[in-house]
Amino acid sequence: MYTKNDYTAVDGLIAKMKLIAAEYESLSILIAGFIMLQISRMLNVNHTTIWRRKMSPQKKYALATNIL
């Protein structure tokens, strides 16, 4: 039996984080299982840029969920 997943809470949290397009794109590829070096090659940016795009959403998540 197929159950439909409800991602409204996750979508709401992502909206609350206010990710820029580049952060969202990099994070989506990272979640898909690629490593940062692969992502930097895919997007044709420096690996340090990918690291920043990974760290910024972590900080935004902490703020959005009041972890800090």
CSV table of C-alpha atoms in Angstrom, one decimal:
chain,number,residue,atom,x,y,z
A,1,MET,CA,0.0,0.0,0.0
A,2,TYR,CA,1.3,3.4,-0.9
A,3,THR,CA,1.1,6.1,1.7
A,4,LYS,CA,1.4,9.7,0.8
A,5,ASN,CA,4.1,11.5,2.8
A,6,ASP,CA,3.1,14.9,4.3
A,7,TYR,CA,6.0,17.3,4.1
A,8,THR,CA,4.1,20.5,5.0
A,9,ALA,CA,6.1,20.8,8.3
A,10,VAL,CA,9.4,20.4,6.5
A,11,ASP,CA,8.3,22.9,3.7
A,12,GLY,CA,7.3,25.3,6.4
A,13,LEU,CA,10.7,25.0,8.2
A,14,ILE,CA,12.6,25.5,4.9
A,15,ALA,CA,10.5,28.6,4.1
A,16,LYS,CA,11.2,29.9,7.6
A,17,MET,CA,14.9,29.5,7.0
A,18,LYS,CA,14.8,31.8,4.0
A,19,LEU,CA,17.5,30.0,2.0
A,20,ILE,CA,18.8,31.7,-1.1
A,21,ALA,CA,18.6,29.8,-4.3
A,22,ALA,CA,22.3,28.8,-4.3
A,23,GLU,CA,22.1,27.5,-0.7
A,24,TYR,CA,18.9,25.5,-1.6
A,25,GLU,CA,20.5,24.1,-4.7
A,26,SER,CA,23.7,23.1,-3.0
A,27,LEU,CA,21.9,21.6,0.0
A,28,SER,CA,19.5,19.6,-2.2
A,29,ILE,CA,22.5,18.1,-4.1
A,30,LEU,CA,24.3,17.4,-0.8
A,31,ILE,CA,21.2,15.6,0.5
A,32,ALA,CA,21.0,13.6,-2.6
A,33,GLY,CA,24.3,12.0,-1.6
A,34,PHE,CA,27.0,13.9,-3.4
A,35,ILE,CA,30.1,15.0,-1.7
A,36,MET,CA,31.2,18.6,-1.6
A,37,LEU,CA,34.0,18.1,-4.2
A,38,GLN,CA,31.5,16.6,-6.7
A,39,ILE,CA,29.0,19.4,-6.0
A,40,SER,CA,31.7,22.1,-6.7
A,41,ARG,CA,32.5,20.4,-10.0
A,42,MET,CA,28.8,20.1,-10.9
A,43,LEU,CA,28.1,23.8,-10.2
A,44,ASN,CA,31.5,25.0,-11.4
A,45,VAL,CA,32.3,26.8,-8.1
A,46,ASN,CA,35.1,26.6,-5.6
A,47,HIS,CA,34.8,23.9,-2.9
A,48,THR,CA,35.0,26.6,-0.2
A,49,THR,CA,31.8,28.2,-1.7
A,50,ILE,CA,30.0,24.8,-1.3
A,51,TRP,CA,31.2,24.6,2.3
A,52,ARG,CA,29.8,28.1,3.0
A,53,ARG,CA,26.5,27.1,1.3
A,54,LYS,CA,26.4,24.1,3.6
A,55,MET,CA,27.2,26.0,6.8
A,56,SER,CA,24.8,28.9,6.2
A,57,PRO,CA,21.7,26.7,6.2
A,58,GLN,CA,22.9,25.0,9.4
A,59,LYS,CA,23.0,28.4,11.1
A,60,LYS,CA,19.7,29.3,9.7
A,61,TYR,CA,18.2,26.0,10.8
A,62,ALA,CA,19.4,26.6,14.4
A,63,LEU,CA,17.8,30.1,14.4
A,64,ALA,CA,14.6,28.9,12.8
A,65,THR,CA,14.2,26.1,15.4
A,66,ASN,CA,15.5,28.2,18.3
A,67,ILE,CA,18.4,25.9,19.1
A,68,LEU,CA,20.8,28.7,19.8
